[in-house]
């Protein structure tokens, strides 16, 4: 018999495979279908963006943690997740140096400066994305290419946005050896078509076209091409089908909470319906699927309480709808989630979670106050 | 295929049960050790004073410790022998408790049953007196004196008595074996409890992984119209008092209140059988059934062991340990107490002795909370374990209480499922002590 046994506090068992690394690996696995679709639709350029984003994210974490004297934490793979998610938010032809700046901001500022995994207030990937959007580099990240543009440029050719003031729209795409593709591949995303009133109900709800027009009907993406991802948009957001496969996996693994996406879609569809907008357009374009399943459900930046999750989800859905309907801003999903990341701090502080058997279920937290310690009586000095 | 849905509660976890190690082993009488160490305090409540002194001869079932206080239970000698010492000895939690050390005689006389009475001849007060005189306590682990439980406040009548036969703790099989081998005694014990509190309805709640026990108990209770057997979902902590009441009756005990608040009384299988023995034969609680199991035990067994038996003797009786035992635990793997050395002794509340190997011991460095909400989802009390931890780290006791420290019963679901390997239970215990001290002021 062993002389000494290990002494620890109960419980003495731990759930198998329930580790931070496994949770992050789950997210990476769930993102794989969307990544594959991105490479199919946008060529190897999509892969270059993801690669640079991941490498810079990992390096930023390594360097920041060294500067901040924290043990390195590459093993938990959270930098990889941030890297991939950040790449997913970018237009496929974003110049790689812009990708690097954004990935650095995401990991170094939004995550490590806040205290590392678990302490960050903002979703790092979204923070990086919005930081680029409001920076002088915005123009690089707000123009989108056509799906399958690689048929003109070559599958493996890196194609990047460059700014040329001589051209209308100021954006051209540059391939290898400085070869320019002027405007031939620029495209409007479904949402920008919507905002400018160029997309009609019939394009998405009409009968599916056959043959060559299956992908595009009257110059606009059809319902199925929007679901499969044959449309303009950010890298990872285009294929709704691929994102749904990943989301189903995450929900099955219980890595993400179902309340948040359900809340987002419920509020979003409700607002669209009461404002007499067709929710289908709005759902099929833009990043709401990526946002609802992969960004808003981020462990660290979403509320902990069940009630809080509902409030958070419904709030994000409401904000996305309002931004889409009222504001000319792009990236409504990113901005909504970032705002509610801050809201999470408030929700978690003030919204109560009813305990088991609590009869009156209070809505707000009431911090108990203990009685002040009784004043110690001063020793009476006896006078001699 | 449609899966049968059994009654349950919200939250909880599904740990690896490993019940197969010992569930087929019939209960055996453990060998009487050369020396027993009987702590005078084996229950929650007032401490007992010794009734014997060093050098005294004691017989089996002789009362050796008692106190006047209501919330207490007397302690009996489990062997015939001579008192060798009365001194402070660490018990299974590591706390030093005044204990009576008895050197056992070579020949142990058998317990002589005294003529008892049947349920119909006893009044409610008789039953409470029997429970008190036999030193009965909750044998699931908490060891709360049974007669106190049988005396709920006058304005809170109890209408349902529930027998906790879930045995939701992984590995343990002693209640399972008791149900298989002594179902009639269990039903008789339940009837005594029902009469003791004047309840009309009795329910025996059994988890669905013990269908053989369900059959046995059902047939034993077939002639009792007021007693039903409820099959419950296999989930931890199904056998926690409040969760069991909620699963069986749908009633929810409010925070900080006792089961009598919703008209319920919960008793363990072992306690019910001990109650029946005490009423029918006058036998006090000096021995109990417990499971000696785990991957680290050569021959996992269920033993009827004398109170005060050293753990080392039980492990020996179960064939000793296999290669590479890592952890020794008194109780179940979720709530039990780890032991550094096999020096603890069996008490009334000991339900098992567990030796784990590397296979299931998974200990890592604690990472900061990543707010994944797994603990919140798992908590059967709907508390916020991660915020309790955060408050304890900041020594903010008011916040710790706000997030539910005082409602935590330390089931360990949060730590079990935590990807960051945070030992929530450890933090909660600290917070409980600090809050209790603050409230006393």
mmCIF file of N, CA, C and O in Angstrom, chain A residues 342-376:
data_model
loop_
_atom_site.group_PDB
_atom_site.id
_atom_site.type_symbol
_atom_site.label_atom_id
_atom_site.label_comp_id
_atom_site.label_asym_id
_atom_site.label_seq_id
_atom_site.Cartn_x
_atom_site.Cartn_y
_atom_site.Cartn_z
ATOM 1 N N UNK A 342 -20.272 45.116 -23.696
ATOM 2 C CA UNK A 342 -20.234 46.051 -22.569
ATOM 3 C C UNK A 342 -21.473 45.853 -21.704
ATOM 4 O O UNK A 342 -21.413 45.864 -20.472
ATOM 5 N N UNK A 343 -22.608 45.637 -22.366
ATOM 6 C CA UNK A 343 -23.857 45.389 -21.637
ATOM 7 C C UNK A 343 -23.729 44.196 -20.707
ATOM 8 O O UNK A 343 -24.332 44.163 -19.631
ATOM 9 N N UNK A 344 -22.927 43.227 -21.110
ATOM 10 C CA UNK A 344 -22.724 42.036 -20.280
ATOM 11 C C UNK A 344 -22.255 42.407 -18.879
ATOM 12 O O UNK A 344 -22.694 41.831 -17.891
ATOM 13 N N UNK A 345 -21.373 43.404 -18.798
ATOM 14 C CA UNK A 345 -20.873 43.815 -17.482
ATOM 15 C C UNK A 345 -22.028 44.270 -16.600
ATOM 16 O O UNK A 345 -22.101 43.951 -15.427
ATOM 17 N N UNK A 346 -22.929 45.030 -17.193
ATOM 18 C CA UNK A 346 -24.061 45.561 -16.443
ATOM 19 C C UNK A 346 -25.032 44.436 -16.095
ATOM 20 O O UNK A 346 -25.499 44.325 -14.949
ATOM 21 N N UNK A 347 -25.327 43.597 -17.081
ATOM 22 C CA UNK A 347 -26.276 42.501 -16.853
ATOM 23 C C UNK A 347 -25.789 41.617 -15.712
ATOM 24 O O UNK A 347 -26.526 41.303 -14.782
ATOM 25 N N UNK A 348 -24.533 41.216 -15.783
ATOM 26 C CA UNK A 348 -24.021 40.285 -14.788
ATOM 27 C C UNK A 348 -23.971 40.893 -13.399
ATOM 28 O O UNK A 348 -24.018 40.188 -12.402
ATOM 29 N N UNK A 349 -23.887 42.194 -13.343
ATOM 30 C CA UNK A 349 -23.831 42.821 -12.028
ATOM 31 C C UNK A 349 -25.214 42.974 -11.415
ATOM 32 O O UNK A 349 -25.396 42.765 -10.221
ATOM 33 N N UNK A 350 -26.184 43.314 -12.216
ATOM 34 C CA UNK A 350 -27.469 43.720 -11.630
ATOM 35 C C UNK A 350 -28.608 42.711 -11.788
ATOM 36 O O UNK A 350 -29.557 42.740 -11.022
ATOM 37 N N UNK A 351 -28.550 41.861 -12.818
ATOM 38 C CA UNK A 351 -29.679 40.960 -13.034
ATOM 39 C C UNK A 351 -29.514 39.709 -12.177
ATOM 40 O O UNK A 351 -28.497 39.034 -12.228
ATOM 41 N N UNK A 352 -30.527 39.411 -11.391
ATOM 42 C CA UNK A 352 -30.443 38.292 -10.462
ATOM 43 C C UNK A 352 -30.757 36.985 -11.167
ATOM 44 O O UNK A 352 -31.484 36.951 -12.154
ATOM 45 N N UNK A 353 -30.180 35.918 -10.655
ATOM 46 C CA UNK A 353 -30.503 34.574 -11.135
ATOM 47 C C UNK A 353 -31.302 33.898 -10.019
ATOM 48 O O UNK A 353 -30.788 33.698 -8.929
ATOM 49 N N UNK A 354 -32.601 33.567 -10.256
ATOM 50 C CA UNK A 354 -33.376 32.971 -9.163
ATOM 51 C C UNK A 354 -32.792 31.627 -8.750
ATOM 52 O O UNK A 354 -32.444 30.819 -9.593
ATOM 53 N N UNK A 355 -32.675 31.450 -7.433
ATOM 54 C CA UNK A 355 -32.126 30.196 -6.924
ATOM 55 C C UNK A 355 -33.207 29.131 -6.887
ATOM 56 O O UNK A 355 -34.393 29.435 -6.967
ATOM 57 N N UNK A 356 -32.776 27.898 -6.709
ATOM 58 C CA UNK A 356 -33.696 26.771 -6.587
ATOM 59 C C UNK A 356 -34.684 27.038 -5.448
ATOM 60 O O UNK A 356 -34.283 27.312 -4.328
ATOM 61 N N UNK A 357 -35.961 26.942 -5.773
ATOM 62 C CA UNK A 357 -36.990 27.047 -4.740
ATOM 63 C C UNK A 357 -37.315 28.445 -4.290
ATOM 64 O O UNK A 357 -38.135 28.630 -3.393
ATOM 65 N N UNK A 358 -36.683 29.443 -4.879
ATOM 66 C CA UNK A 358 -36.956 30.813 -4.466
ATOM 67 C C UNK A 358 -38.401 31.160 -4.842
ATOM 68 O O UNK A 358 -38.795 30.983 -5.995
ATOM 69 N N UNK A 359 -39.173 31.629 -3.888
ATOM 70 C CA UNK A 359 -40.598 31.854 -4.147
ATOM 71 C C UNK A 359 -40.800 33.157 -4.902
ATOM 72 O O UNK A 359 -41.361 33.191 -5.991
ATOM 73 N N UNK A 360 -40.300 34.250 -4.321
ATOM 74 C CA UNK A 360 -40.342 35.526 -5.046
ATOM 75 C C UNK A 360 -39.093 35.573 -5.898
ATOM 76 O O UNK A 360 -37.989 35.597 -5.375
ATOM 77 N N UNK A 361 -39.248 35.547 -7.196
ATOM 78 C CA UNK A 361 -38.062 35.541 -8.044
ATOM 79 C C UNK A 361 -37.658 36.977 -8.366
ATOM 80 O O UNK A 361 -38.247 37.597 -9.241
ATOM 81 N N UNK A 362 -36.690 37.523 -7.641
ATOM 82 C CA UNK A 362 -36.353 38.933 -7.834
ATOM 83 C C UNK A 362 -35.653 39.157 -9.174
ATOM 84 O O UNK A 362 -34.975 38.268 -9.671
ATOM 85 N N UNK A 363 -35.870 40.321 -9.760
ATOM 86 C CA UNK A 363 -35.223 40.650 -11.030
ATOM 87 C C UNK A 363 -33.838 41.241 -10.827
ATOM 88 O O UNK A 363 -32.990 41.139 -11.683
ATOM 89 N N UNK A 364 -33.669 41.904 -9.676
ATOM 90 C CA UNK A 364 -32.395 42.591 -9.490
ATOM 91 C C UNK A 364 -31.668 42.078 -8.255
ATOM 92 O O UNK A 364 -32.297 41.683 -7.269
ATOM 93 N N UNK A 365 -30.373 42.088 -8.343
ATOM 94 C CA UNK A 365 -29.553 41.628 -7.236
ATOM 95 C C UNK A 365 -29.631 42.578 -6.060
ATOM 96 O O UNK A 365 -29.672 43.786 -6.234
ATOM 97 N N UNK A 366 -29.645 41.982 -4.882
ATOM 98 C CA UNK A 366 -29.570 42.806 -3.688
ATOM 99 C C UNK A 366 -28.406 42.273 -2.860
ATOM 100 O O UNK A 366 -28.475 41.176 -2.322
ATOM 101 N N UNK A 367 -27.341 43.043 -2.803
ATOM 102 C CA UNK A 367 -26.158 42.578 -2.081
ATOM 103 C C UNK A 367 -26.431 42.665 -0.587
ATOM 104 O O UNK A 367 -26.855 43.710 -0.098
ATOM 105 N N UNK A 368 -26.247 41.557 0.133
ATOM 106 C CA UNK A 368 -26.533 41.598 1.576
ATOM 107 C C UNK A 368 -25.578 42.536 2.306
ATOM 108 O O UNK A 368 -24.450 42.742 1.893
ATOM 109 N N UNK A 369 -26.097 43.123 3.373
ATOM 110 C CA UNK A 369 -25.270 44.028 4.183
ATOM 111 C C UNK A 369 -25.116 43.396 5.556
ATOM 112 O O UNK A 369 -26.102 42.982 6.164
ATOM 113 N N UNK A 370 -23.911 43.254 5.997
ATOM 114 C CA UNK A 370 -23.681 42.681 7.309
ATOM 115 C C UNK A 370 -23.683 43.782 8.349
ATOM 116 O O UNK A 370 -23.334 44.929 8.083
ATOM 117 N N UNK A 371 -24.056 43.379 9.570
ATOM 118 C CA UNK A 371 -24.035 44.329 10.677
ATOM 119 C C UNK A 371 -22.592 44.787 10.893
ATOM 120 O O UNK A 371 -21.655 43.997 10.772
ATOM 121 N N UNK A 372 -22.455 46.076 11.151
ATOM 122 C CA UNK A 372 -21.118 46.587 11.467
ATOM 123 C C UNK A 372 -20.623 45.899 12.723
ATOM 124 O O UNK A 372 -21.408 45.591 13.620
ATOM 125 N N UNK A 373 -19.337 45.628 12.815
ATOM 126 C CA UNK A 373 -18.842 45.026 14.054
ATOM 127 C C UNK A 373 -19.112 45.962 15.236
ATOM 128 O O UNK A 373 -19.019 47.179 15.111
ATOM 129 N N UNK A 374 -19.516 45.351 16.336
ATOM 130 C CA UNK A 374 -19.827 46.163 17.519
ATOM 131 C C UNK A 374 -18.584 46.948 17.925
ATOM 132 O O UNK A 374 -17.487 46.398 17.910
ATOM 133 N N UNK A 375 -18.760 48.241 18.237
ATOM 134 C CA UNK A 375 -17.589 49.038 18.609
ATOM 135 C C UNK A 375 -16.930 48.471 19.870
ATOM 136 O O UNK A 375 -17.615 48.091 20.819
ATOM 137 N N UNK A 376 -15.651 48.384 19.797
ATOM 138 C CA UNK A 376 -14.924 47.855 20.953
ATOM 139 C C UNK A 376 -14.909 48.937 22.036
ATOM 140 O O UNK A 376 -14.469 50.059 21.777
#
